[in-house]
Amino acid sequence: MVRLRFAPSPTGYLHIGGLRTALYNYLYAKQQGGKFVLRIEDTDRTRYVEGAIENLIHELKWAGLSIDEGVCLDNEKISEVGEKGPYIQSERVKKDIYNKYATELIEKGYAYYCFCSKERLDEIKNQQKADGKIPRYDGLCKGISLEDAKKRIENGESYVIRLKLPENRDIVFNDLIKGKITINTNDMDDQVLIKADGFPTYHFAVVVDDHLMNITHIVRGDEWISSTPKHLFLYEAFGWEKPTFVHLPTVLNKSGKKLSKRNDDASVEDFRLKGYLPKALINYLALVGWSPESNEEILSLDEMTAQFSFDRVSKSGGVFDVDKLDWVNAQYIRKMEVSELAKLVKPYLLEAGFIDENICPYRLELITKTFQESISRLPQIVEQSRFLFENVEVESEAVEMRNVAHIDILKETMIQELNKIDKIDEEVAKGFMKKIQKASGFKGKDLYMPIRALLTGQVHGPELSNILEILGKEEILNRLS
């Protein structure tokens, strides 16, 4: 069975590039009738961020990417589902899963104990940099016999376990996106596999875990290409079946640089809080580097799954265009049922103080429907509707409309018609302007633009009948006066 995993490190909140990696893993797994696994790689304890695992799970669930196996939340507590756990690497360390494999490599001659101090390693790297060379371990401890190494360990010396790479050997692999890739071992480092604190490094744990969890496809960012030969050598050393590798192009900002947490709104939480819909964000994110055969731009998760192929993923980085995301999000907003959209915009209207918690559902939906076509993000409804609830600056064009020669006739006609009714409901609102037209003798722009200017301070905007109904009789009379 095809099995793919998303294996983030809890060093911060979920990045938008990480969500795309998770999405591509999910799409391929589902298309192939396989499993989508969530594993947490937290062996680097110095960079661990409290709450990051919970955030990762929350944001994946919000985005609609449900896992088949791995880490989940049960009543807001971190839990696991599946038979190949633990799915958190620090928990796997406690079960001593990795050391036996490291020992096996040493016994086979594919790894060795290294006793070099941090000071010596820093000195080597600094000298190599000064000489214009690529910093890498010089292999000093590679020649220590296994017998001598074990004696030094018994005497209490601190050590790490390093991978013993062969010299001048090409390691070749075929990437489903990048094609054939060749890297020579002379350009690689004898990677640390087990650190001095007993924790495995990413490069070791990822191979052991992927093998034990029967992962068939490794789909990750292309920054890991240079590390892949080390991983392949480990598969070979153990005699394990190698997975298929897929390295995704980088997500870039408009400047063509990698989308970063420091310089861009790059966390999934940033986009959620800005009022983007999960389906719209997922839809757009899929297109940052991948193009469906149908060339459609608006696709459901099921439609993306049906069409997804690594053959149509670009080799070069995809630009994350917020303007295009806004357009996609607007399409989803316009297609939503008004009742569902009303629930989503209500918190923003409440925070602005425009409505109260007990607002009539019909009135809330009327406000929502009025601005549904004009917003691309949920919070925008506040600025769009502000003129209904507060005094706003009158547009210069509206000032002119408020001073047309026949403005007093329009005002007086409206007041007379309003005094004939108890309230403005939907039926009254739809026929109200026809009555003003008939009674005043004005029509078209001479009618609608001055009245809109009087009531809203604008000359263009949403359906006037909706505005009349939302404002109501008393507020309209107040504004006319």
Short mmCIF file of C-alpha atoms in Angstrom, two decimals:
data_model
loop_
_atom_site.label_atom_id
_atom_site.label_comp_id
_atom_site.label_asym_id
_atom_site.label_seq_id
_atom_site.Cartn_x
_atom_site.Cartn_y
_atom_site.Cartn_z
CA MET A 1 0.00 0.00 0.00
CA VAL A 2 1.15 3.54 -0.81
CA ARG A 3 2.01 5.33 2.44
CA LEU A 4 3.07 8.97 2.70
CA ARG A 5 3.90 11.02 5.74
CA PHE A 6 4.05 14.67 6.72
CA ALA A 7 6.75 14.95 9.37
CA PRO A 8 7.20 18.54 10.61
CA SER A 9 9.45 19.68 13.43
CA PRO A 10 7.69 21.58 16.26
CA THR A 11 10.06 24.55 16.03
CA GLY A 12 7.27 27.05 15.36
CA TYR A 13 3.77 27.35 14.01
CA LEU A 14 2.85 25.64 10.74
CA HIS A 15 4.37 27.48 7.76
CA ILE A 16 2.43 27.97 4.54
CA GLY A 17 5.14 26.00 2.70
CA GLY A 18 4.71 23.19 5.21
CA LEU A 19 0.97 23.15 4.57
CA ARG A 20 1.60 22.78 0.84
CA THR A 21 3.96 19.86 1.52
CA ALA A 22 1.28 18.26 3.69
CA LEU A 23 -1.31 18.89 0.97
CA TYR A 24 0.73 17.22 -1.79
CA ASN A 25 1.38 14.23 0.47
CA TYR A 26 -2.34 14.06 1.25
CA LEU A 27 -3.48 14.38 -2.38
CA TYR A 28 -1.18 11.64 -3.66
CA ALA A 29 -1.95 9.28 -0.77
CA LYS A 30 -5.71 9.66 -1.24
CA GLN A 31 -5.51 9.37 -5.02
CA GLN A 32 -3.60 6.11 -4.73
CA GLY A 33 -5.93 4.71 -2.08
CA GLY A 34 -3.09 4.88 0.45
CA LYS A 35 -2.48 6.29 3.91
CA PHE A 36 -1.57 9.80 5.05
CA VAL A 37 0.53 9.75 8.23
CA LEU A 38 1.40 12.63 10.57
CA ARG A 39 4.69 12.19 12.43
CA ILE A 40 6.40 14.76 14.66
CA GLU A 41 10.19 15.02 14.37
CA ASP A 42 11.30 16.67 17.60
CA THR A 43 14.81 15.31 18.14
CA ASP A 44 16.23 18.87 18.12
CA ARG A 45 15.09 19.75 21.64
CA THR A 46 16.94 23.11 21.64
CA ARG A 47 14.49 24.50 19.05
CA TYR A 48 11.31 22.96 20.45
CA VAL A 49 8.46 25.50 20.76
CA GLU A 50 5.76 24.91 23.36
CA GLY A 51 2.33 24.51 21.77
CA ALA A 52 3.72 23.97 18.26
CA ILE A 53 2.46 20.37 18.00
CA GLU A 54 -1.06 21.42 18.98
CA ASN A 55 -0.90 24.25 16.43
CA LEU A 56 0.23 21.88 13.67
CA ILE A 57 -2.68 19.54 14.35
CA HIS A 58 -5.24 22.35 14.65
CA GLU A 59 -4.18 23.99 11.38
CA LEU A 60 -4.15 20.72 9.41
CA LYS A 61 -7.65 19.94 10.69
CA TRP A 62 -8.82 23.49 9.88
CA ALA A 63 -7.44 23.06 6.34
CA GLY A 64 -9.42 19.84 5.92
CA LEU A 65 -6.45 17.45 5.75
CA SER A 66 -7.52 14.51 7.90
CA ILE A 67 -4.88 11.97 8.88
CA ASP A 68 -5.19 8.20 8.69
CA GLU A 69 -2.43 7.53 11.22
CA GLY A 70 -0.22 9.46 13.57
CA VAL A 71 -0.52 12.32 16.01
CA CYS A 72 -3.91 13.83 16.78
CA LEU A 73 -5.76 15.69 19.51
CA ASP A 74 -8.24 13.98 21.81
CA ASN A 75 -10.09 16.53 23.96
CA GLU A 76 -7.27 18.98 23.25
CA LYS A 77 -4.68 16.49 24.52
CA ILE A 78 -2.00 15.09 22.21
CA SER A 79 -2.88 11.52 21.29
CA GLU A 80 -2.03 8.99 18.60
CA VAL A 81 -3.90 6.68 16.26
CA GLY A 82 -2.29 3.77 14.40
CA GLU A 83 -0.25 0.63 14.96
CA LYS A 84 3.23 1.89 14.04
CA GLY A 85 3.73 4.44 16.82
CA PRO A 86 4.92 6.18 18.76
CA TYR A 87 4.58 8.87 16.09
CA ILE A 88 6.55 11.47 18.09
CA GLN A 89 10.30 10.91 17.78
CA SER A 90 11.15 11.91 21.38
CA GLU A 91 8.77 9.14 22.52
CA ARG A 92 10.53 6.74 20.17
CA VAL A 93 13.85 7.71 21.78
CA LYS A 94 12.44 6.69 25.17
CA LYS A 95 11.71 3.26 23.71
CA ASP A 96 15.35 3.02 22.57
CA ILE A 97 14.33 2.39 18.98
CA TYR A 98 17.34 4.05 17.33
CA ASN A 99 20.41 2.89 19.27
CA LYS A 100 20.18 -0.71 18.15
CA TYR A 101 20.21 0.39 14.51
CA ALA A 102 23.20 2.67 15.14
CA THR A 103 25.02 -0.23 16.80
CA GLU A 104 24.21 -2.43 13.81
CA LEU A 105 25.83 0.11 11.47
CA ILE A 106 28.94 0.24 13.63
CA GLU A 107 29.23 -3.54 13.67
CA LYS A 108 28.86 -3.62 9.87
CA GLY A 109 31.49 -0.92 9.41
CA TYR A 110 29.08 1.74 8.10
CA ALA A 111 29.43 4.02 11.14
CA TYR A 112 32.02 4.90 13.78
CA TYR A 113 32.40 6.54 17.18
CA CYS A 114 33.73 10.12 17.12
CA PHE A 115 35.30 11.71 20.22
CA CYS A 116 36.16 15.16 18.80
CA SER A 117 35.30 18.10 21.05
CA LYS A 118 33.07 20.96 19.91
CA GLU A 119 36.10 23.27 20.14
CA ARG A 120 38.09 21.10 17.72
CA LEU A 121 35.19 20.83 15.29
CA ASP A 122 34.68 24.62 15.33
CA GLU A 123 38.41 25.15 14.73
CA ILE A 124 38.35 22.78 11.72
CA LYS A 125 35.30 24.47 10.19
CA ASN A 126 36.70 27.97 10.68
CA GLN A 127 39.98 26.99 9.02
CA GLN A 128 38.18 25.33 6.11
CA LYS A 129 36.06 28.46 5.61
CA ALA A 130 39.21 30.61 5.69
CA ASP A 131 40.72 28.34 3.03
CA GLY A 132 37.61 28.67 0.86
CA LYS A 133 36.60 25.07 1.37
CA ILE A 134 33.21 23.56 2.20
CA PRO A 135 33.16 22.90 5.98
CA ARG A 136 33.07 19.16 6.67
CA TYR A 137 34.42 16.73 9.25
CA ASP A 138 38.04 15.71 8.54
CA GLY A 139 37.57 12.06 9.54
CA LEU A 140 40.08 12.07 12.40
CA CYS A 141 38.20 9.41 14.41
CA LYS A 142 37.42 7.23 11.41
CA GLY A 143 40.64 5.27 11.94
CA ILE A 144 40.04 4.42 15.61
CA SER A 145 39.52 0.69 16.01
CA LEU A 146 36.20 -0.47 17.40
CA GLU A 147 37.99 -2.08 20.35
CA ASP A 148 39.77 1.17 21.29
CA ALA A 149 36.59 3.17 20.83
CA LYS A 150 34.66 0.95 23.22
CA LYS A 151 37.43 1.29 25.83
CA ARG A 152 37.26 5.10 25.58
CA ILE A 153 33.49 4.96 26.03
CA GLU A 154 33.92 2.75 29.11
CA ASN A 155 36.31 5.38 30.49
CA GLY A 156 33.53 7.96 30.27
CA GLU A 157 34.57 9.93 27.17
CA SER A 158 31.80 11.83 25.41
CA TYR A 159 31.10 10.70 21.86
CA VAL A 160 28.79 10.86 18.86
CA ILE A 161 28.17 8.22 16.21
CA ARG A 162 28.97 9.24 12.62
CA LEU A 163 28.08 7.73 9.26
CA LYS A 164 31.14 6.29 7.46
CA LEU A 165 30.78 7.29 3.83
CA PRO A 166 32.92 5.68 1.12
CA GLU A 167 35.33 7.95 -0.75
CA ASN A 168 34.68 9.27 -4.25
CA ARG A 169 31.49 7.36 -4.98
CA ASP A 170 28.57 8.72 -7.01
CA ILE A 171 25.20 8.21 -5.37
CA VAL A 172 22.46 8.43 -7.99
CA PHE A 173 18.72 8.61 -7.54
CA ASN A 174 15.69 9.51 -9.62
CA ASP A 175 13.43 12.20 -8.24
CA LEU A 176 9.83 12.23 -9.56
CA ILE A 177 10.02 16.01 -10.11
CA LYS A 178 13.71 16.87 -10.52
CA GLY A 179 14.69 13.77 -12.52
CA LYS A 180 18.10 12.07 -12.24
CA ILE A 181 20.32 13.51 -9.50
CA THR A 182 23.95 12.54 -8.85
CA ILE A 183 25.99 13.59 -5.80
CA ASN A 184 29.54 12.38 -5.04
CA THR A 185 30.43 11.29 -1.51
CA ASN A 186 33.49 13.57 -1.63
CA ASP A 187 31.04 16.48 -1.51
CA MET A 188 29.27 15.05 1.54
CA ASP A 189 30.00 14.94 5.25
CA ASP A 190 30.24 12.00 7.65
CA GLN A 191 26.88 12.91 9.17
CA VAL A 192 26.34 12.59 12.92
CA LEU A 193 23.72 9.88 13.49
CA ILE A 194 23.51 9.81 17.29
CA LYS A 195 24.31 13.00 19.23
CA ALA A 196 26.21 13.19 22.51
CA ASP A 197 22.91 13.47 24.40
CA GLY A 198 21.80 10.11 22.97
CA PHE A 199 19.21 11.64 20.65
CA PRO A 200 19.30 10.68 16.96
CA THR A 201 19.79 13.42 14.40
CA TYR A 202 17.10 14.08 11.81
CA HIS A 203 19.13 12.33 9.14
CA PHE A 204 19.23 9.06 11.07
CA ALA A 205 15.81 9.05 12.71
CA VAL A 206 14.00 9.91 9.48
CA VAL A 207 15.40 6.86 7.69
CA VAL A 208 14.72 4.45 10.56
CA ASP A 209 11.20 5.80 11.08
CA ASP A 210 10.28 5.85 7.40
CA HIS A 211 11.41 2.22 7.09
CA LEU A 212 9.61 1.02 10.24
CA MET A 213 6.44 2.88 9.21
CA ASN A 214 6.56 1.42 5.66
CA ILE A 215 6.63 4.86 4.02
CA THR A 216 6.75 4.36 0.25
CA HIS A 217 7.12 7.96 -0.97
CA ILE A 218 9.16 10.74 0.67
CA VAL A 219 7.59 14.05 -0.40
CA ARG A 220 9.40 17.07 1.05
CA GLY A 221 10.94 20.44 0.17
CA ASP A 222 13.85 20.60 -2.27
CA GLU A 223 16.16 21.96 0.46
CA TRP A 224 16.59 18.28 1.43
CA ILE A 225 18.01 17.16 -1.94
CA SER A 226 21.62 17.41 -0.78
CA SER A 227 20.81 15.19 2.21
CA THR A 228 19.06 12.48 0.22
CA PRO A 229 22.26 10.59 -0.76
CA LYS A 230 23.09 10.16 2.94
CA HIS A 231 19.65 8.71 3.49
CA LEU A 232 19.97 6.43 0.48
CA PHE A 233 23.34 5.18 1.73
CA LEU A 234 21.70 4.28 5.05
CA TYR A 235 18.97 2.32 3.25
CA GLU A 236 21.68 0.50 1.38
CA ALA A 237 23.73 -0.17 4.52
CA PHE A 238 20.73 -1.72 6.26
CA GLY A 239 19.65 -3.64 3.16
CA TRP A 240 16.22 -1.96 3.23
CA GLU A 241 13.99 -1.24 0.25
CA LYS A 242 14.39 2.38 -0.83
CA PRO A 243 11.36 4.66 -1.06
CA THR A 244 10.56 6.96 -3.98
CA PHE A 245 11.80 10.52 -3.47
CA VAL A 246 9.87 13.64 -4.47
CA HIS A 247 11.41 17.06 -3.78
CA LEU A 248 8.99 19.97 -4.09
CA PRO A 249 9.89 23.41 -5.47
CA THR A 250 10.20 26.24 -2.96
CA VAL A 251 7.27 28.58 -2.22
CA LEU A 252 8.49 32.08 -3.14
CA ASN A 253 7.22 35.57 -2.35
CA LYS A 254 6.62 38.19 -5.05
CA SER A 255 10.28 39.22 -4.88
CA GLY A 256 11.31 35.72 -5.91
CA LYS A 257 12.76 34.91 -2.49
CA LYS A 258 11.75 32.03 -0.24
CA LEU A 259 8.62 32.83 1.74
CA SER A 260 9.95 33.35 5.25
CA LYS A 261 8.52 33.66 8.74
CA ARG A 262 10.60 36.77 9.33
CA ASN A 263 9.75 38.83 6.24
CA ASP A 264 6.31 37.55 5.21
CA ASP A 265 2.98 36.53 6.68
CA ALA A 266 4.00 32.92 6.35
CA SER A 267 2.22 30.92 9.05
CA VAL A 268 -1.09 29.24 8.34
CA GLU A 269 -2.47 30.95 11.44
CA ASP A 270 -1.70 34.36 9.87
CA PHE A 271 -3.95 33.54 6.92
CA ARG A 272 -6.69 32.02 9.08
CA LEU A 273 -6.80 35.14 11.28
CA LYS A 274 -6.91 37.39 8.21
CA GLY A 275 -10.19 35.78 7.23
CA TYR A 276 -9.24 33.36 4.48
CA LEU A 277 -11.45 30.30 4.06
CA PRO A 278 -9.67 26.95 4.46
CA LYS A 279 -11.01 25.55 1.19
CA ALA A 280 -9.87 28.65 -0.69
CA LEU A 281 -6.39 28.62 0.87
CA ILE A 282 -5.94 24.92 0.09
CA ASN A 283 -7.25 25.43 -3.44
CA TYR A 284 -4.83 28.29 -4.13
CA LEU A 285 -1.89 26.63 -2.38
CA ALA A 286 -2.23 23.53 -4.55
CA LEU A 287 -1.74 25.74 -7.61
CA VAL A 288 1.51 27.23 -6.29
CA GLY A 289 3.73 24.85 -8.22
CA TRP A 290 1.14 22.45 -9.65
CA SER A 291 -1.28 22.82 -12.56
CA PRO A 292 -4.23 20.48 -13.12
CA GLU A 293 -4.70 19.00 -16.57
CA SER A 294 -8.11 20.67 -16.80
CA ASN A 295 -6.47 24.11 -16.21
CA GLU A 296 -9.30 24.95 -13.81
CA GLU A 297 -8.51 27.43 -11.04
CA ILE A 298 -11.35 26.65 -8.64
CA LEU A 299 -11.19 23.04 -7.45
CA SER A 300 -12.56 21.17 -4.47
CA LEU A 301 -10.29 18.88 -2.45
CA ASP A 302 -11.90 15.86 -4.13
CA GLU A 303 -11.36 17.37 -7.59
CA MET A 304 -7.72 18.14 -6.78
CA THR A 305 -7.25 14.58 -5.54
CA ALA A 306 -8.67 13.14 -8.77
CA GLN A 307 -6.39 15.25 -10.98
CA PHE A 308 -3.21 15.41 -8.90
CA SER A 309 0.04 14.20 -10.44
CA PHE A 310 3.70 14.88 -9.65
CA ASP A 311 4.25 14.99 -13.43
CA ARG A 312 2.51 18.38 -13.45
CA VAL A 313 4.46 19.86 -10.52
CA SER A 314 6.94 22.51 -11.66
CA LYS A 315 10.68 22.00 -11.19
CA SER A 316 11.11 25.68 -10.28
CA GLY A 317 9.72 27.59 -7.31
CA GLY A 318 6.10 28.74 -7.28
CA VAL A 319 5.26 32.37 -6.42
CA PHE A 320 2.75 32.90 -3.63
CA ASP A 321 0.64 35.82 -4.89
CA VAL A 322 -1.62 37.23 -2.16
CA ASP A 323 -3.68 39.15 -4.75
CA LYS A 324 -4.46 35.90 -6.55
CA LEU A 325 -5.28 34.25 -3.21
CA ASP A 326 -7.72 37.10 -2.51
CA TRP A 327 -9.39 36.45 -5.87
CA VAL A 328 -9.73 32.73 -5.15
CA ASN A 329 -11.05 33.45 -1.66
CA ALA A 330 -13.61 35.86 -3.09
CA GLN A 331 -14.92 33.12 -5.42
CA TYR A 332 -15.52 30.85 -2.44
CA ILE A 333 -17.19 33.63 -0.44
CA ARG A 334 -19.60 34.34 -3.30
CA LYS A 335 -20.54 30.68 -3.65
CA MET A 336 -21.28 30.21 0.05
CA GLU A 337 -24.77 29.88 1.45
CA VAL A 338 -25.63 33.21 3.06
CA SER A 339 -26.54 31.51 6.34
CA GLU A 340 -23.09 29.87 6.55
CA LEU A 341 -21.24 33.06 5.61
CA ALA A 342 -23.25 35.00 8.20
CA LYS A 343 -21.89 32.75 10.95
CA LEU A 344 -18.34 33.45 9.81
CA VAL A 345 -18.64 37.26 9.57
CA LYS A 346 -20.63 37.66 12.80
CA PRO A 347 -17.54 37.73 15.09
CA TYR A 348 -16.03 40.60 13.09
CA LEU A 349 -19.25 42.63 13.22
CA LEU A 350 -19.52 41.93 16.96
CA GLU A 351 -15.94 43.04 17.59
CA ALA A 352 -16.59 46.28 15.67
CA GLY A 353 -19.63 46.91 17.86
CA PHE A 354 -21.98 47.04 14.88
CA ILE A 355 -24.28 44.29 16.16
CA ASP A 356 -24.94 42.49 19.42
CA GLU A 357 -24.84 38.78 20.17
CA ASN A 358 -28.61 38.41 19.98
CA ILE A 359 -29.04 39.96 16.53
CA CYS A 360 -32.01 38.62 14.58
CA PRO A 361 -30.71 35.90 12.18
CA TYR A 362 -32.65 37.46 9.30
CA ARG A 363 -31.02 40.86 9.86
CA LEU A 364 -27.54 39.33 10.12
CA GLU A 365 -28.09 37.41 6.89
CA LEU A 366 -29.38 40.55 5.17
CA ILE A 367 -26.23 42.44 6.13
CA THR A 368 -24.13 39.49 4.96
CA LYS A 369 -25.95 39.14 1.64
CA THR A 370 -25.60 42.87 1.00
CA PHE A 371 -21.79 42.73 1.04
CA GLN A 372 -21.17 39.14 -0.08
CA GLU A 373 -20.16 40.20 -3.59
CA SER A 374 -17.79 42.94 -2.46
CA ILE A 375 -15.49 41.23 0.05
CA SER A 376 -12.52 38.95 -0.61
CA ARG A 377 -11.71 38.29 3.07
CA LEU A 378 -14.09 37.94 6.00
CA PRO A 379 -12.93 40.98 8.07
CA GLN A 380 -13.51 43.30 5.11
CA ILE A 381 -17.21 43.28 5.89
CA VAL A 382 -16.46 45.71 8.74
CA GLU A 383 -15.14 48.49 6.50
CA GLN A 384 -17.63 47.70 3.75
CA SER A 385 -20.61 48.05 6.12
CA ARG A 386 -19.27 50.81 8.39
CA PHE A 387 -21.48 53.47 6.77
CA LEU A 388 -24.56 51.61 8.02
CA PHE A 389 -23.55 51.89 11.66
CA GLU A 390 -21.33 54.96 12.02
CA ASN A 391 -20.94 58.46 10.62
CA VAL A 392 -18.38 58.20 7.83
CA GLU A 393 -16.55 60.75 5.72
CA VAL A 394 -18.68 61.82 2.78
CA GLU A 395 -17.10 61.20 -0.63
CA SER A 396 -16.47 64.34 -2.71
CA GLU A 397 -18.77 63.07 -5.46
CA ALA A 398 -21.44 62.42 -2.84
CA VAL A 399 -21.10 66.01 -1.57
CA GLU A 400 -21.99 67.21 -5.08
CA MET A 401 -24.99 64.89 -5.20
CA ARG A 402 -26.21 66.20 -1.85
CA ASN A 403 -26.29 69.69 -3.33
CA VAL A 404 -28.14 69.12 -6.58
CA ALA A 405 -30.96 71.59 -7.25
CA HIS A 406 -33.74 69.08 -6.60
CA ILE A 407 -32.33 67.58 -3.38
CA ASP A 408 -34.97 69.20 -1.14
CA ILE A 409 -37.74 67.74 -3.28
CA LEU A 410 -36.24 64.25 -2.93
CA LYS A 411 -35.81 64.63 0.83
CA GLU A 412 -39.33 65.89 1.38
CA THR A 413 -40.80 63.15 -0.83
CA MET A 414 -38.93 60.47 1.11
CA ILE A 415 -40.09 61.87 4.46
CA GLN A 416 -43.69 61.91 3.27
CA GLU A 417 -43.50 58.31 2.04
CA LEU A 418 -41.78 57.12 5.22
CA ASN A 419 -44.52 58.70 7.38
CA LYS A 420 -47.08 56.57 5.58
CA ILE A 421 -45.54 53.28 6.81
CA ASP A 422 -44.81 51.67 10.18
CA LYS A 423 -41.53 50.01 9.17
CA ILE A 424 -39.42 49.01 6.19
CA ASP A 425 -39.59 45.29 5.56
CA GLU A 426 -38.36 43.44 2.47
CA GLU A 427 -41.52 44.09 0.46
CA VAL A 428 -41.58 47.80 1.29
CA ALA A 429 -37.86 48.19 0.58
CA LYS A 430 -38.14 46.67 -2.89
CA GLY A 431 -40.95 49.01 -3.96
CA PHE A 432 -39.89 52.15 -2.08
CA MET A 433 -37.79 53.82 -4.78
CA LYS A 434 -40.54 53.40 -7.37
CA LYS A 435 -42.85 55.34 -5.09
CA ILE A 436 -40.27 58.11 -4.72
CA GLN A 437 -39.81 58.18 -8.49
CA LYS A 438 -43.55 58.46 -9.08
CA ALA A 439 -44.10 61.10 -6.40
CA SER A 440 -41.05 63.28 -7.22
CA GLY A 441 -40.90 62.92 -10.99
CA PHE A 442 -37.17 62.13 -10.96
CA LYS A 443 -35.62 58.87 -12.14
CA GLY A 444 -32.32 57.15 -13.00
CA LYS A 445 -29.15 58.84 -11.78
CA ASP A 446 -31.09 61.96 -10.81
CA LEU A 447 -33.00 59.81 -8.34
CA TYR A 448 -30.71 57.08 -7.10
CA MET A 449 -27.38 58.86 -6.76
CA PRO A 450 -28.58 61.80 -4.63
CA ILE A 451 -30.58 59.52 -2.33
CA ARG A 452 -27.67 57.11 -1.94
CA ALA A 453 -25.41 60.10 -1.20
CA LEU A 454 -27.86 61.34 1.46
CA LEU A 455 -28.13 57.98 3.21
CA THR A 456 -24.61 56.54 2.86
CA GLY A 457 -22.18 59.32 1.96
CA GLN A 458 -21.37 57.41 -1.24
CA VAL A 459 -22.66 57.40 -4.79
CA HIS A 460 -21.97 53.73 -5.51
CA GLY A 461 -22.53 50.67 -3.39
CA PRO A 462 -24.65 47.59 -2.74
CA GLU A 463 -28.34 47.11 -3.52
CA LEU A 464 -30.20 50.21 -2.32
CA SER A 465 -33.28 48.24 -1.27
CA ASN A 466 -31.06 46.25 1.13
CA ILE A 467 -29.63 49.49 2.53
CA LEU A 468 -33.13 50.84 3.14
CA GLU A 469 -34.20 47.68 4.94
CA ILE A 470 -31.08 47.49 7.10
CA LEU A 471 -31.19 51.16 8.11
CA GLY A 472 -34.91 51.11 8.86
CA LYS A 473 -37.42 53.95 9.02
CA GLU A 474 -36.10 55.82 12.08
CA GLU A 475 -32.45 55.82 11.01
CA ILE A 476 -33.34 56.98 7.50
CA LEU A 477 -35.37 59.88 8.94
CA ASN A 478 -32.42 60.76 11.18
CA ARG A 479 -30.04 60.80 8.23
CA LEU A 480 -32.38 62.86 6.08
CA SER A 481 -32.61 65.46 8.81
#
